Amino acid sequence: MRRISKTSIVAAIEDAASYARTMKQAAAVTGAPGVGKTTALEAVAKSHPSFSIYVGGARQTPRAFTSLLANSLGYTTKAESTARLWDIIEGWLAHPQFDDILLIDEAQNIPLALLKEVVDFPSRFGVPVLICGNAELLKRQRATGAAFDQVSSRVAKRVVLNAPTPEDFQTIAVDFDVFGKDAHAACVDFGHNTSIRELVQVLEAARVYAEDGPLRLQEIKRAVSWIKGTHALRLLSRAA
């Protein structure tokens, strides 16, 4: 099972989700790629009734996104038109389950006209929404001023994620049973030089070498070499 460490990123996204759910509003979280947004959304989805959508790394067509949204609500799409699917979605949203929240990852890739509809779900249907994405998500340059204002005015809470802290990397190291001051320091430095995502990938790979024992610096170095090549060992030092 994938490990979800209680980092400051997870705490910030959980707080945004709690606000959206409590206030029946739309909230938005933006942060750099690899900072841990997707993992944090997984934590929220596991702890509360929710419907999650991973939009993906490419711009979505209106039909593709509408299908993703319908599928997340439990409807198996066939050859329906976008308009027909939207009617089905709105019919379901008119009778939401108690305390459900809609979680959307990589939301910057949603067509702007549909993003405007999504962030309006709280006012129209009482369904709270949390959208997450990169810095492009709520940039004015993405749209005309009027379209931007229509989206922006419907987002009641915005959170801009800070860079992960050394304590975040330490927390991840502890959760992966990293042993030794040198190994912990290497995890902090590697996370600082790369990202939370890449640190987790390395520690998951290191588990192959350590099996059920603690992860020592030796296993972490082997994992880095395996995934990124020996030249990347320098990333285990802050001097990199």
mmCIF file of C-alpha atoms in Angstrom:
data_model
loop_
_atom_site.group_PDB
_atom_site.id
_atom_site.type_symbol
_atom_site.label_atom_id
_atom_site.label_comp_id
_atom_site.label_asym_id
_atom_site.label_seq_id
_atom_site.Cartn_x
_atom_site.Cartn_y
_atom_site.Cartn_z
ATOM 1 C CA MET A 1 0.000 0.000 0.000
ATOM 2 C CA ARG A 2 1.308 3.443 -0.870
ATOM 3 C CA ARG A 3 2.653 5.405 2.071
ATOM 4 C CA ILE A 4 1.130 8.809 2.775
ATOM 5 C CA SER A 5 3.254 10.844 5.166
ATOM 6 C CA LYS A 6 1.764 13.712 7.154
ATOM 7 C CA THR A 7 3.783 16.509 5.580
ATOM 8 C CA SER A 8 2.968 20.208 5.604
ATOM 9 C CA ILE A 9 1.649 19.727 2.046
ATOM 10 C CA VAL A 10 -0.832 17.071 3.184
ATOM 11 C CA ALA A 11 -1.893 19.246 6.127
ATOM 12 C CA ALA A 12 -2.505 22.278 3.880
ATOM 13 C CA ILE A 13 -4.621 20.313 1.406
ATOM 14 C CA GLU A 14 -6.561 18.615 4.188
ATOM 15 C CA ASP A 15 -7.302 22.063 5.620
ATOM 16 C CA ALA A 16 -8.524 23.323 2.240
ATOM 17 C CA ALA A 17 -10.746 20.256 1.838
ATOM 18 C CA SER A 18 -12.132 20.718 5.344
ATOM 19 C CA TYR A 19 -12.997 24.335 4.569
ATOM 20 C CA ALA A 20 -14.714 23.409 1.292
ATOM 21 C CA ARG A 21 -16.724 20.661 2.952
ATOM 22 C CA THR A 22 -17.706 22.690 6.028
ATOM 23 C CA MET A 23 -18.627 25.848 4.135
ATOM 24 C CA LYS A 24 -20.029 24.074 1.026
ATOM 25 C CA GLN A 25 -17.713 26.156 -1.149
ATOM 26 C CA ALA A 26 -15.060 25.767 -3.826
ATOM 27 C CA ALA A 27 -11.417 25.843 -2.776
ATOM 28 C CA ALA A 28 -8.275 25.847 -4.907
ATOM 29 C CA VAL A 29 -4.746 24.679 -4.128
ATOM 30 C CA THR A 30 -1.778 25.472 -6.357
ATOM 31 C CA GLY A 31 1.777 24.238 -6.085
ATOM 32 C CA ALA A 32 4.835 23.228 -8.049
ATOM 33 C CA PRO A 33 4.976 19.828 -9.801
ATOM 34 C CA GLY A 34 6.260 17.026 -7.567
ATOM 35 C CA VAL A 35 5.425 18.818 -4.333
ATOM 36 C CA GLY A 36 2.975 16.106 -3.259
ATOM 37 C CA LYS A 37 -0.462 17.411 -4.289
ATOM 38 C CA THR A 38 -1.671 14.130 -5.758
ATOM 39 C CA THR A 39 -0.562 12.127 -2.722
ATOM 40 C CA ALA A 40 -2.258 14.624 -0.415
ATOM 41 C CA LEU A 41 -5.501 14.322 -2.373
ATOM 42 C CA GLU A 42 -5.275 10.550 -1.985
ATOM 43 C CA ALA A 43 -5.082 11.061 1.783
ATOM 44 C CA VAL A 44 -8.195 13.246 1.714
ATOM 45 C CA ALA A 45 -10.049 10.742 -0.472
ATOM 46 C CA LYS A 46 -9.231 7.881 1.907
ATOM 47 C CA SER A 47 -10.363 9.727 5.016
ATOM 48 C CA HIS A 48 -13.647 11.259 3.773
ATOM 49 C CA PRO A 49 -16.484 10.419 1.364
ATOM 50 C CA SER A 50 -15.347 11.859 -1.951
ATOM 51 C CA PHE A 51 -15.266 11.556 -5.701
ATOM 52 C CA SER A 52 -11.806 12.024 -7.162
ATOM 53 C CA ILE A 53 -10.775 12.953 -10.684
ATOM 54 C CA TYR A 54 -7.207 12.863 -11.972
ATOM 55 C CA VAL A 55 -7.363 15.015 -15.080
ATOM 56 C CA GLY A 56 -3.883 14.096 -16.300
ATOM 57 C CA GLY A 57 -0.976 16.030 -17.694
ATOM 58 C CA ALA A 58 -2.472 17.024 -21.046
ATOM 59 C CA ARG A 59 -5.134 19.561 -21.939
ATOM 60 C CA GLN A 60 -8.548 17.893 -21.934
ATOM 61 C CA THR A 61 -11.234 18.322 -24.546
ATOM 62 C CA PRO A 62 -14.709 19.151 -23.214
ATOM 63 C CA ARG A 63 -15.876 15.607 -24.078
ATOM 64 C CA ALA A 64 -12.893 13.951 -22.383
ATOM 65 C CA PHE A 65 -13.251 15.912 -19.156
ATOM 66 C CA THR A 66 -17.021 15.458 -19.046
ATOM 67 C CA SER A 67 -16.482 11.693 -19.390
ATOM 68 C CA LEU A 68 -13.961 11.738 -16.529
ATOM 69 C CA LEU A 69 -16.421 13.603 -14.331
ATOM 70 C CA ALA A 70 -19.305 11.252 -15.181
ATOM 71 C CA ASN A 71 -17.121 8.194 -14.537
ATOM 72 C CA SER A 72 -16.043 9.536 -11.151
ATOM 73 C CA LEU A 73 -19.712 9.751 -10.171
ATOM 74 C CA GLY A 74 -20.203 6.107 -11.098
ATOM 75 C CA TYR A 75 -21.717 6.503 -14.553
ATOM 76 C CA THR A 76 -20.226 4.351 -17.312
ATOM 77 C CA THR A 77 -20.045 6.522 -20.400
ATOM 78 C CA LYS A 78 -20.853 5.162 -23.836
ATOM 79 C CA ALA A 79 -21.442 7.252 -26.945
ATOM 80 C CA GLU A 80 -23.385 10.071 -25.341
ATOM 81 C CA SER A 81 -22.823 13.616 -26.470
ATOM 82 C CA THR A 82 -21.109 16.087 -24.171
ATOM 83 C CA ALA A 83 -24.440 17.864 -23.614
ATOM 84 C CA ARG A 84 -26.164 14.593 -22.679
ATOM 85 C CA LEU A 85 -23.384 13.647 -20.263
ATOM 86 C CA TRP A 86 -23.586 17.064 -18.646
ATOM 87 C CA ASP A 87 -27.340 16.587 -18.133
ATOM 88 C CA ILE A 88 -26.621 13.239 -16.418
ATOM 89 C CA ILE A 89 -23.978 14.831 -14.187
ATOM 90 C CA GLU A 90 -26.254 17.687 -13.153
ATOM 91 C CA GLY A 91 -29.055 15.231 -12.430
ATOM 92 C CA TRP A 92 -26.769 13.311 -10.067
ATOM 93 C CA LEU A 93 -25.433 16.469 -8.426
ATOM 94 C CA ALA A 94 -28.973 17.593 -7.683
ATOM 95 C CA HIS A 95 -29.186 14.655 -5.210
ATOM 96 C CA PRO A 96 -25.679 14.431 -3.682
ATOM 97 C CA GLN A 97 -24.748 11.954 -0.980
ATOM 98 C CA PHE A 98 -24.241 13.400 2.488
ATOM 99 C CA ASP A 99 -20.839 15.030 3.006
ATOM 100 C CA ASP A 100 -19.451 14.174 -0.431
ATOM 101 C CA ILE A 101 -16.725 16.398 -1.843
ATOM 102 C CA LEU A 102 -15.474 16.551 -5.416
ATOM 103 C CA LEU A 103 -11.653 16.419 -5.634
ATOM 104 C CA ILE A 104 -9.980 17.334 -8.932
ATOM 105 C CA ASP A 105 -6.248 17.010 -9.590
ATOM 106 C CA GLU A 106 -4.350 18.690 -12.463
ATOM 107 C CA ALA A 107 -7.296 21.074 -12.810
ATOM 108 C CA GLN A 108 -5.281 23.515 -14.932
ATOM 109 C CA ASN A 109 -5.943 21.131 -17.844
ATOM 110 C CA ILE A 110 -9.740 21.493 -17.675
ATOM 111 C CA PRO A 111 -11.302 23.633 -20.415
ATOM 112 C CA LEU A 112 -11.963 27.021 -18.858
ATOM 113 C CA ALA A 113 -15.686 27.023 -19.641
ATOM 114 C CA LEU A 114 -16.100 23.708 -17.795
ATOM 115 C CA LEU A 115 -13.876 24.797 -14.909
ATOM 116 C CA LYS A 116 -16.258 27.726 -14.426
ATOM 117 C CA GLU A 117 -19.156 25.252 -14.219
ATOM 118 C CA VAL A 118 -17.292 23.023 -11.753
ATOM 119 C CA VAL A 119 -16.471 25.805 -9.287
ATOM 120 C CA ASP A 120 -20.138 26.802 -9.456
ATOM 121 C CA PHE A 121 -21.302 23.380 -8.185
ATOM 122 C CA PRO A 122 -21.331 24.548 -4.536
ATOM 123 C CA SER A 123 -23.750 27.405 -5.182
ATOM 124 C CA ARG A 124 -25.949 25.446 -7.594
ATOM 125 C CA PHE A 125 -26.011 22.022 -5.921
ATOM 126 C CA GLY A 126 -24.409 22.410 -2.488
ATOM 127 C CA VAL A 127 -21.561 20.086 -3.504
ATOM 128 C CA PRO A 128 -18.175 21.246 -2.173
ATOM 129 C CA VAL A 129 -15.275 21.226 -4.630
ATOM 130 C CA LEU A 130 -11.500 21.189 -4.197
ATOM 131 C CA ILE A 131 -9.416 21.817 -7.310
ATOM 132 C CA CYS A 132 -5.654 21.335 -7.338
ATOM 133 C CA GLY A 133 -3.134 22.235 -9.992
ATOM 134 C CA ASN A 134 0.035 24.037 -10.861
ATOM 135 C CA ALA A 135 0.606 27.779 -10.974
ATOM 136 C CA GLU A 136 -1.299 28.032 -14.282
ATOM 137 C CA LEU A 137 -4.590 27.087 -12.610
ATOM 138 C CA LEU A 138 -5.740 30.580 -11.644
ATOM 139 C CA LYS A 139 -3.520 32.728 -13.833
ATOM 140 C CA ARG A 140 -5.220 35.656 -15.499
ATOM 141 C CA GLN A 141 -3.122 35.092 -18.640
ATOM 142 C CA ARG A 142 -4.949 31.815 -19.151
ATOM 143 C CA ALA A 143 -8.153 33.572 -20.124
ATOM 144 C CA THR A 144 -9.831 36.821 -20.953
ATOM 145 C CA GLY A 145 -10.388 39.057 -17.971
ATOM 146 C CA ALA A 146 -14.109 38.304 -17.853
ATOM 147 C CA ALA A 147 -13.652 34.522 -17.947
ATOM 148 C CA PHE A 148 -10.933 34.687 -15.318
ATOM 149 C CA ASP A 149 -13.113 36.784 -13.038
ATOM 150 C CA GLN A 150 -16.007 34.337 -13.388
ATOM 151 C CA VAL A 151 -13.804 31.462 -12.216
ATOM 152 C CA SER A 152 -11.903 33.435 -9.604
ATOM 153 C CA SER A 153 -15.016 34.904 -7.977
ATOM 154 C CA ARG A 154 -16.409 31.403 -7.362
ATOM 155 C CA VAL A 155 -13.326 30.147 -5.490
ATOM 156 C CA ALA A 156 -13.846 30.992 -1.831
ATOM 157 C CA LYS A 157 -10.482 29.809 -0.498
ATOM 158 C CA ARG A 158 -7.103 29.691 -2.212
ATOM 159 C CA VAL A 159 -3.966 28.023 -0.913
ATOM 160 C CA VAL A 160 -0.545 28.454 -2.496
ATOM 161 C CA LEU A 161 1.680 25.635 -1.302
ATOM 162 C CA ASN A 162 5.092 26.553 0.026
ATOM 163 C CA ALA A 163 8.170 24.504 -0.783
ATOM 164 C CA PRO A 164 8.522 21.354 1.347
ATOM 165 C CA THR A 165 10.461 21.864 4.560
ATOM 166 C CA PRO A 166 13.363 19.765 5.914
ATOM 167 C CA GLU A 167 10.871 18.475 8.462
ATOM 168 C CA ASP A 168 8.685 17.181 5.627
ATOM 169 C CA PHE A 169 11.571 15.141 4.230
ATOM 170 C CA GLN A 170 12.418 13.907 7.733
ATOM 171 C CA THR A 171 8.821 12.803 8.228
ATOM 172 C CA ILE A 172 8.925 10.819 4.995
ATOM 173 C CA ALA A 173 12.240 9.235 6.014
ATOM 174 C CA VAL A 174 10.811 8.163 9.367
ATOM 175 C CA ASP A 175 7.716 6.664 7.715
ATOM 176 C CA PHE A 176 9.967 4.627 5.419
ATOM 177 C CA ASP A 177 12.009 3.365 8.393
ATOM 178 C CA VAL A 178 15.207 5.122 7.329
ATOM 179 C CA PHE A 179 17.986 4.390 9.846
ATOM 180 C CA GLY A 180 21.027 6.462 10.735
ATOM 181 C CA LYS A 181 21.816 10.167 10.831
ATOM 182 C CA ASP A 182 23.712 9.949 7.550
ATOM 183 C CA ALA A 183 20.735 8.330 5.798
ATOM 184 C CA HIS A 184 18.296 10.891 7.215
ATOM 185 C CA ALA A 185 20.545 13.755 6.141
ATOM 186 C CA ALA A 186 20.799 12.242 2.659
ATOM 187 C CA CYS A 187 16.995 12.075 2.412
ATOM 188 C CA VAL A 188 16.654 15.726 3.379
ATOM 189 C CA ASP A 189 19.297 16.787 0.874
ATOM 190 C CA PHE A 190 17.881 14.608 -1.912
ATOM 191 C CA GLY A 191 14.392 15.984 -1.311
ATOM 192 C CA HIS A 192 15.733 19.529 -1.294
ATOM 193 C CA ASN A 193 17.547 18.927 -4.606
ATOM 194 C CA THR A 194 14.628 17.138 -6.301
ATOM 195 C CA SER A 195 11.086 16.849 -4.930
ATOM 196 C CA ILE A 196 8.889 14.921 -2.526
ATOM 197 C CA ARG A 197 7.747 12.761 -5.428
ATOM 198 C CA GLU A 198 11.286 11.723 -6.359
ATOM 199 C CA LEU A 199 12.293 11.119 -2.740
ATOM 200 C CA VAL A 200 9.356 8.755 -2.284
ATOM 201 C CA GLN A 201 10.241 6.950 -5.529
ATOM 202 C CA VAL A 202 13.805 6.411 -4.318
ATOM 203 C CA LEU A 203 12.736 5.148 -0.897
ATOM 204 C CA GLU A 204 10.229 2.769 -2.452
ATOM 205 C CA ALA A 205 12.999 1.429 -4.689
ATOM 206 C CA ALA A 206 15.408 1.160 -1.734
ATOM 207 C CA ARG A 207 12.917 -1.142 -0.031
ATOM 208 C CA VAL A 208 13.741 -3.754 -2.706
ATOM 209 C CA TYR A 209 17.301 -3.942 -1.374
ATOM 210 C CA ALA A 210 16.511 -3.712 2.333
ATOM 211 C CA GLU A 211 13.485 -6.059 2.249
ATOM 212 C CA ASP A 212 11.941 -5.942 5.743
ATOM 213 C CA GLY A 213 14.874 -4.240 7.461
ATOM 214 C CA PRO A 214 15.499 -0.512 7.975
ATOM 215 C CA LEU A 215 16.687 1.599 5.057
ATOM 216 C CA ARG A 216 20.322 2.571 5.468
ATOM 217 C CA LEU A 217 22.378 4.954 3.377
ATOM 218 C CA GLN A 218 23.763 2.043 1.372
ATOM 219 C CA GLU A 219 20.301 0.999 0.139
ATOM 220 C CA ILE A 220 19.337 4.597 -0.615
ATOM 221 C CA LYS A 221 22.478 5.089 -2.708
ATOM 222 C CA ARG A 222 21.787 1.875 -4.624
ATOM 223 C CA ALA A 223 18.238 3.028 -5.312
ATOM 224 C CA VAL A 224 19.387 6.436 -6.565
ATOM 225 C CA SER A 225 21.921 4.781 -8.875
ATOM 226 C CA TRP A 226 19.293 2.331 -10.100
ATOM 227 C CA ILE A 227 16.692 4.984 -10.913
ATOM 228 C CA LYS A 228 18.782 7.987 -11.963
ATOM 229 C CA GLY A 229 22.315 6.706 -12.573
ATOM 230 C CA THR A 230 25.473 6.987 -10.487
ATOM 231 C CA HIS A 231 25.948 10.623 -11.502
ATOM 232 C CA ALA A 232 22.837 11.431 -9.437
ATOM 233 C CA LEU A 233 24.502 10.362 -6.163
ATOM 234 C CA ARG A 234 25.573 13.985 -5.810
ATOM 235 C CA LEU A 235 21.904 14.812 -5.152
ATOM 236 C CA LEU A 236 22.300 13.137 -1.749
ATOM 237 C CA SER A 237 24.392 16.108 -0.679
ATOM 238 C CA ARG A 238 23.197 19.682 -0.167
ATOM 239 C CA ALA A 239 26.275 20.835 -2.061
ATOM 240 C CA ALA A 240 24.674 19.596 -5.288
#
